[in-house]
PDB file of C-alpha atoms in Angstrom:
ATOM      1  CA  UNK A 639      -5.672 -17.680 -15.675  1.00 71.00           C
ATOM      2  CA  UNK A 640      -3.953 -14.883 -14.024  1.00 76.00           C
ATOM      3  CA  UNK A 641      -5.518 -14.072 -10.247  1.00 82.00           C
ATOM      4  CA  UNK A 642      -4.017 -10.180  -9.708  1.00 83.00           C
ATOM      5  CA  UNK A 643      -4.595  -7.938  -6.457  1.00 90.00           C
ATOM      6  CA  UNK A 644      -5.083  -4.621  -8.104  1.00 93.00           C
ATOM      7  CA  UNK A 645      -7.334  -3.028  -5.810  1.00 95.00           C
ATOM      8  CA  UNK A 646      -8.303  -2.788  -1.952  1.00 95.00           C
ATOM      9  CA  UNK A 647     -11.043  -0.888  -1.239  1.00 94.00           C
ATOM     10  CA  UNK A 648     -10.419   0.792   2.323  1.00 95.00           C
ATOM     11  CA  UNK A 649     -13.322   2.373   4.385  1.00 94.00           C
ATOM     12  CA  UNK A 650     -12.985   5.669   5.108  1.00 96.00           C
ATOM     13  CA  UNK A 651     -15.385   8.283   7.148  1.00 96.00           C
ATOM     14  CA  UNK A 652     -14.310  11.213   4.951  1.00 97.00           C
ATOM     15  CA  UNK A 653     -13.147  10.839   1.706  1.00 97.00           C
ATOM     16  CA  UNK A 654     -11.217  14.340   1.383  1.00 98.00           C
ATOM     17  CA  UNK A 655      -9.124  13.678   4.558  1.00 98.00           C
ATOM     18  CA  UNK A 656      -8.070  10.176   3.612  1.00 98.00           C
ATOM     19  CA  UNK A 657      -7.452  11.228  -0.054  1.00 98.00           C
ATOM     20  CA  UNK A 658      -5.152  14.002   1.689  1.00 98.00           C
ATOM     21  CA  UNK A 659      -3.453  12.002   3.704  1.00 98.00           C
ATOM     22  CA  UNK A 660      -2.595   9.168   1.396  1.00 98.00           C
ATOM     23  CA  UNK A 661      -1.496  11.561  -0.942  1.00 98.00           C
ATOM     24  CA  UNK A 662       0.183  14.401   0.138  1.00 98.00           C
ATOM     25  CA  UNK A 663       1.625  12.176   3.783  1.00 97.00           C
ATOM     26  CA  UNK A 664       2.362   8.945   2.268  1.00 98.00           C
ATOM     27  CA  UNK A 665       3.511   9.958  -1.440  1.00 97.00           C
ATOM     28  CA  UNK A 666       0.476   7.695  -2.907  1.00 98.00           C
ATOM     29  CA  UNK A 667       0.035   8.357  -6.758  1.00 98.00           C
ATOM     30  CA  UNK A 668      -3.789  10.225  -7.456  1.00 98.00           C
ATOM     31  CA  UNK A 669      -4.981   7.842 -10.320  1.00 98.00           C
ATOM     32  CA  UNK A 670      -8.537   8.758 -10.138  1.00 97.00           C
ATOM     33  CA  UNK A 671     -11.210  11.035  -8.032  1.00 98.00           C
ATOM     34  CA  UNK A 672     -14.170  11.207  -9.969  1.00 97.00           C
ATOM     35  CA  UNK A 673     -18.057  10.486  -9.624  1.00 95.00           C
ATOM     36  CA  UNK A 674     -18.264   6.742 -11.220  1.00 93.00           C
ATOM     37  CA  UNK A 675     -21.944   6.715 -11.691  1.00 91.00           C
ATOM     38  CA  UNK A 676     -24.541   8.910 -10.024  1.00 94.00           C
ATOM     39  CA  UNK A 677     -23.863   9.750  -6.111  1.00 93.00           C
ATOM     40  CA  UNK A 678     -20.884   7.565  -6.431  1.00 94.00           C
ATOM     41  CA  UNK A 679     -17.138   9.093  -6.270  1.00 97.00           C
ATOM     42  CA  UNK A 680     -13.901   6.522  -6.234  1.00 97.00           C
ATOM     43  CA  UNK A 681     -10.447   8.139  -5.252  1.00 98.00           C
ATOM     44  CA  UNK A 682      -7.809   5.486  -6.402  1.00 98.00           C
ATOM     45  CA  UNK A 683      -4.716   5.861  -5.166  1.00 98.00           C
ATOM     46  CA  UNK A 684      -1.416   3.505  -5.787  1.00 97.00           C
ATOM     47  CA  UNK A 685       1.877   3.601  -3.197  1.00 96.00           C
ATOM     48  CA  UNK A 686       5.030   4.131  -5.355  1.00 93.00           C
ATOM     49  CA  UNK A 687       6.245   0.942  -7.634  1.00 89.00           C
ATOM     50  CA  UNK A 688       3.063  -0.721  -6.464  1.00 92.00           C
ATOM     51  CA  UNK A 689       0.922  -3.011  -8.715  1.00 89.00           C
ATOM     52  CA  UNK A 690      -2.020  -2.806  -6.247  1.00 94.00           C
ATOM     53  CA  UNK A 691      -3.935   0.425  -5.170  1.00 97.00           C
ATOM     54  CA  UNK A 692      -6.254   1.079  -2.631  1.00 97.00           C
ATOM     55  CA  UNK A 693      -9.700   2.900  -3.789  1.00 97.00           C
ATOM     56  CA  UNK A 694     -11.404   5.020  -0.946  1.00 97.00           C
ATOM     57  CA  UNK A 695     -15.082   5.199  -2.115  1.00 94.00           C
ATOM     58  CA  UNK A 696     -18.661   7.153  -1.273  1.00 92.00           C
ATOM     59  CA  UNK A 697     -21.782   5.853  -2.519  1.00 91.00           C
ATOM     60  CA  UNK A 698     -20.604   2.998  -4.723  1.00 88.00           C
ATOM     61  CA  UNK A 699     -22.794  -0.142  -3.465  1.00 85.00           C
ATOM     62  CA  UNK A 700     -21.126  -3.379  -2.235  1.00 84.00           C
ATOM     63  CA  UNK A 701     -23.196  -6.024  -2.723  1.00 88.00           C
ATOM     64  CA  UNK A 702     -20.725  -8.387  -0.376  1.00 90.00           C
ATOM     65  CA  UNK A 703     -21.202  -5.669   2.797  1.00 87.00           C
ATOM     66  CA  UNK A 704     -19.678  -2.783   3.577  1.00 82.00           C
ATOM     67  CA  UNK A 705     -16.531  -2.188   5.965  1.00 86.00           C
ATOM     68  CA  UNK A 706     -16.306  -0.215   8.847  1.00 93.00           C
ATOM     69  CA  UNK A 707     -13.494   2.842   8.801  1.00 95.00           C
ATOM     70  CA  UNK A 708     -10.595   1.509  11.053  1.00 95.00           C
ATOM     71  CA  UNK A 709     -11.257  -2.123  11.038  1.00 94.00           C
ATOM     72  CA  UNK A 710      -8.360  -2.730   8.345  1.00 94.00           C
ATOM     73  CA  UNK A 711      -5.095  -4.352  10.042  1.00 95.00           C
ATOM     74  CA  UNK A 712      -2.661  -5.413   8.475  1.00 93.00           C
ATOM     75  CA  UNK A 713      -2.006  -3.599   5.310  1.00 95.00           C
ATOM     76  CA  UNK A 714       1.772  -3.625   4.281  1.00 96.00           C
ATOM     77  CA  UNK A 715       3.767  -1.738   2.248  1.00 97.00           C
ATOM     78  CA  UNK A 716       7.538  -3.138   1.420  1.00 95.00           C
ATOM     79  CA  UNK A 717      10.404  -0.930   0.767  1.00 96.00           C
ATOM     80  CA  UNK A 718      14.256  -1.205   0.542  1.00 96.00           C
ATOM     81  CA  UNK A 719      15.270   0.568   3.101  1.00 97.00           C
ATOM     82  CA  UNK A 720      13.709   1.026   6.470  1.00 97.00           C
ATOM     83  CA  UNK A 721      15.447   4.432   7.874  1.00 98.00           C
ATOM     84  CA  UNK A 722      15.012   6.094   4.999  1.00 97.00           C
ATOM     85  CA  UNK A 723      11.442   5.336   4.480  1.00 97.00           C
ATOM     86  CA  UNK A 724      10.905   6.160   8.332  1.00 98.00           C
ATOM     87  CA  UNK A 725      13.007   9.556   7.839  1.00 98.00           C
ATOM     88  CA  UNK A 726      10.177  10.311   5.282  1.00 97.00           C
ATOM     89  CA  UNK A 727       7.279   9.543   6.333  1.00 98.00           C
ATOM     90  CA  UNK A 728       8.376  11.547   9.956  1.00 98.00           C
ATOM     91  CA  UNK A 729       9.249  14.422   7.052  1.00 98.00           C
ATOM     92  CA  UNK A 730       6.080  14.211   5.985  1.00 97.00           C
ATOM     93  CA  UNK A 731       4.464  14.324   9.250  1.00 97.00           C
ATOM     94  CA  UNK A 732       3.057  10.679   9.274  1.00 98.00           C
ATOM     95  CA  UNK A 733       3.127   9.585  13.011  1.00 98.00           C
ATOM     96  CA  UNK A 734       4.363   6.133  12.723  1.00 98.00           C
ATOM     97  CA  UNK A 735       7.025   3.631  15.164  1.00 98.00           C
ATOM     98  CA  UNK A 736      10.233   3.409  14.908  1.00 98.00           C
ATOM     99  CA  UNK A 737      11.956   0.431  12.980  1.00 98.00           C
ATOM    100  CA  UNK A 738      11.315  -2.764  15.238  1.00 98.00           C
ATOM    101  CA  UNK A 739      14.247  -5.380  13.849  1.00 97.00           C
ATOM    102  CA  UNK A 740      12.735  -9.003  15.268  1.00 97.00           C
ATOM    103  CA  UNK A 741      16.474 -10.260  13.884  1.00 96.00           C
ATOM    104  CA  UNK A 742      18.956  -9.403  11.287  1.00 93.00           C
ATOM    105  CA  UNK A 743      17.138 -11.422   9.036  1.00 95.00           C
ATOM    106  CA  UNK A 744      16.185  -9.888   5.306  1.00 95.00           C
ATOM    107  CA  UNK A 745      12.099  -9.016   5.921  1.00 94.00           C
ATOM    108  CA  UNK A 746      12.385  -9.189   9.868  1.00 97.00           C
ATOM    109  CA  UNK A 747      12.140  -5.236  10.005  1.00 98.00           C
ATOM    110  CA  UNK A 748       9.138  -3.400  10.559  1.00 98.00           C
ATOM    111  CA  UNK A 749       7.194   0.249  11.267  1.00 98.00           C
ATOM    112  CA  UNK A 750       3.629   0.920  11.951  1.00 98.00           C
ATOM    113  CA  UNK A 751       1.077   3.730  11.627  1.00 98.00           C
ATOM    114  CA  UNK A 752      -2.249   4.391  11.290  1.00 98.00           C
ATOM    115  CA  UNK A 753      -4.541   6.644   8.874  1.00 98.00           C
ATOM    116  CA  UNK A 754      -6.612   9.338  10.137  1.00 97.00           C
ATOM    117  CA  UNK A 755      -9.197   6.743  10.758  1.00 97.00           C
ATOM    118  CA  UNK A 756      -7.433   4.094  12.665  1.00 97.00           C
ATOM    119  CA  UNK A 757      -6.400   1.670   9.307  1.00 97.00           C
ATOM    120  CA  UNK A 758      -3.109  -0.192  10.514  1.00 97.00           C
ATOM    121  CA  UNK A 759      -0.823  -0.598   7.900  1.00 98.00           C
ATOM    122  CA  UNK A 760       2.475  -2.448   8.447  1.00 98.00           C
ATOM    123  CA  UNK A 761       5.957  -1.134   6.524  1.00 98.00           C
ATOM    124  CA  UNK A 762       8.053  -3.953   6.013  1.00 97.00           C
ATOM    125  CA  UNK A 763      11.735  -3.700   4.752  1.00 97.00           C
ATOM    126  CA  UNK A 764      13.090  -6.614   2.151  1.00 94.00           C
ATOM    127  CA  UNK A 765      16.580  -5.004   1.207  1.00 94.00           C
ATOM    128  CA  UNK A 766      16.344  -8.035  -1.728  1.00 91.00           C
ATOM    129  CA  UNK A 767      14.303  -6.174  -3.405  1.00 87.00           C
ATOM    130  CA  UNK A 768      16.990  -3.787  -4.411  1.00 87.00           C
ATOM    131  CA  UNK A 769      18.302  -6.330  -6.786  1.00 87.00           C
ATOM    132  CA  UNK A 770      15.315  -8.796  -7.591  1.00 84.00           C
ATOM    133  CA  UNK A 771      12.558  -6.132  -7.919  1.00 80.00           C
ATOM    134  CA  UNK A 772       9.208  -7.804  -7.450  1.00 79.00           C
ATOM    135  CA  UNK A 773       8.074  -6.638 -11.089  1.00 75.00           C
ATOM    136  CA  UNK A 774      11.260  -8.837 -12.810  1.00 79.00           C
ATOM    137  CA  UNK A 775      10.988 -11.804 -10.636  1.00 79.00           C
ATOM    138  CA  UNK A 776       7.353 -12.298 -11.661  1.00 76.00           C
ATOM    139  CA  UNK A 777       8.106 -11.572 -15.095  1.00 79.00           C
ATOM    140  CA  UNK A 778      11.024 -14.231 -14.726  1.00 80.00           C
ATOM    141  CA  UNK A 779       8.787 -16.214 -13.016  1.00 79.00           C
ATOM    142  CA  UNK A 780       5.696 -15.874 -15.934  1.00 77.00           C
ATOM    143  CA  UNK A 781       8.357 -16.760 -18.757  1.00 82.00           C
ATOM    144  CA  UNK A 782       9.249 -19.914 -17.238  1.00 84.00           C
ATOM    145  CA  UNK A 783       5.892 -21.043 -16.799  1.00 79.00           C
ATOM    146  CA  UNK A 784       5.347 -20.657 -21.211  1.00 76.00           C
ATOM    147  CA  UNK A 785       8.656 -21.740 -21.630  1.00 74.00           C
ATOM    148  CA  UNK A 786       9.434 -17.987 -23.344  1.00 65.00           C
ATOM    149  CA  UNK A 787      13.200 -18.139 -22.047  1.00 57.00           C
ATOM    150  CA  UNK A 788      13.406 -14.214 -23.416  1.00 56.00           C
ATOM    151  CA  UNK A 789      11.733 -12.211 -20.745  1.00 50.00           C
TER     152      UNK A 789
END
């Protein structure tokens, strides 16, 4: 049985402004903003190539608890190439670090900002991923495991 990330639910304070900002500053794809069920509205929202989304929420219970806005660290988003992701999100008026290089090493490159409600999210470069997308490489990667040699 497959185990798949899809979605990360990520407290918010207002729904709007993070919908906004995820959107129209970071480039996120709008997949749904709709009332769910009475009193409850999801906004889904997926980075670019992505297979997981993030879903900021209002009313929808959580039976496991319920996060505070800014207490998410961590979050990371991988791209090809660093400077050109940093020249966009400055375009877009994201306030976020320069590129910090720990060494020359493939995935040693990183940038940092924060949503309007203090979420940390991490941008990672992995120039591989030019090449061996993350979509083939699991598809590879699936098609070894049943032996289907076509995939």
């Amino acid at each position: 049985m497959d185990w798949t990330l899809e979605v990360i639910i990520l407290p918010v304070t207002d729904i709007d402004r993070a919908r906004d900002f995820y959107r129209d500053k970071l480039g996120f794809h709008l997949d749904i903003d709709a009332e769910v069920m009475a009193g409850a509205r999801v906004v889904q929202l997926t980075p670019p190539g992505s297979g997981c989304s993030i879903a900021l929420t209002d009313g929808l219970p959580n039976p496991t608890g319920t996060p505070k806005p800014g207490t998410y660290h961590g979050l990371q988003l991988c791209v090809t190439d660093i400077d050109a992701a940093h020249a966009e999100l400055v375009g877009r008026g994201v306030e976020v670090s320069e590129p910090q290089r720990y060494t020359d090493e493939d995935g040693a490159t990183f940038m940092y900002f924060t949503d309007p409600d203090g979420n940390g999210w991490a941008v990672q470069e992995y120039r591989r991923r030019k090449t061996e997308p993350l979509h083939r490489l699991l598809t590879d990667l699936a098609a070894r495991s049943t032996g289907d040699t076509a995939g």
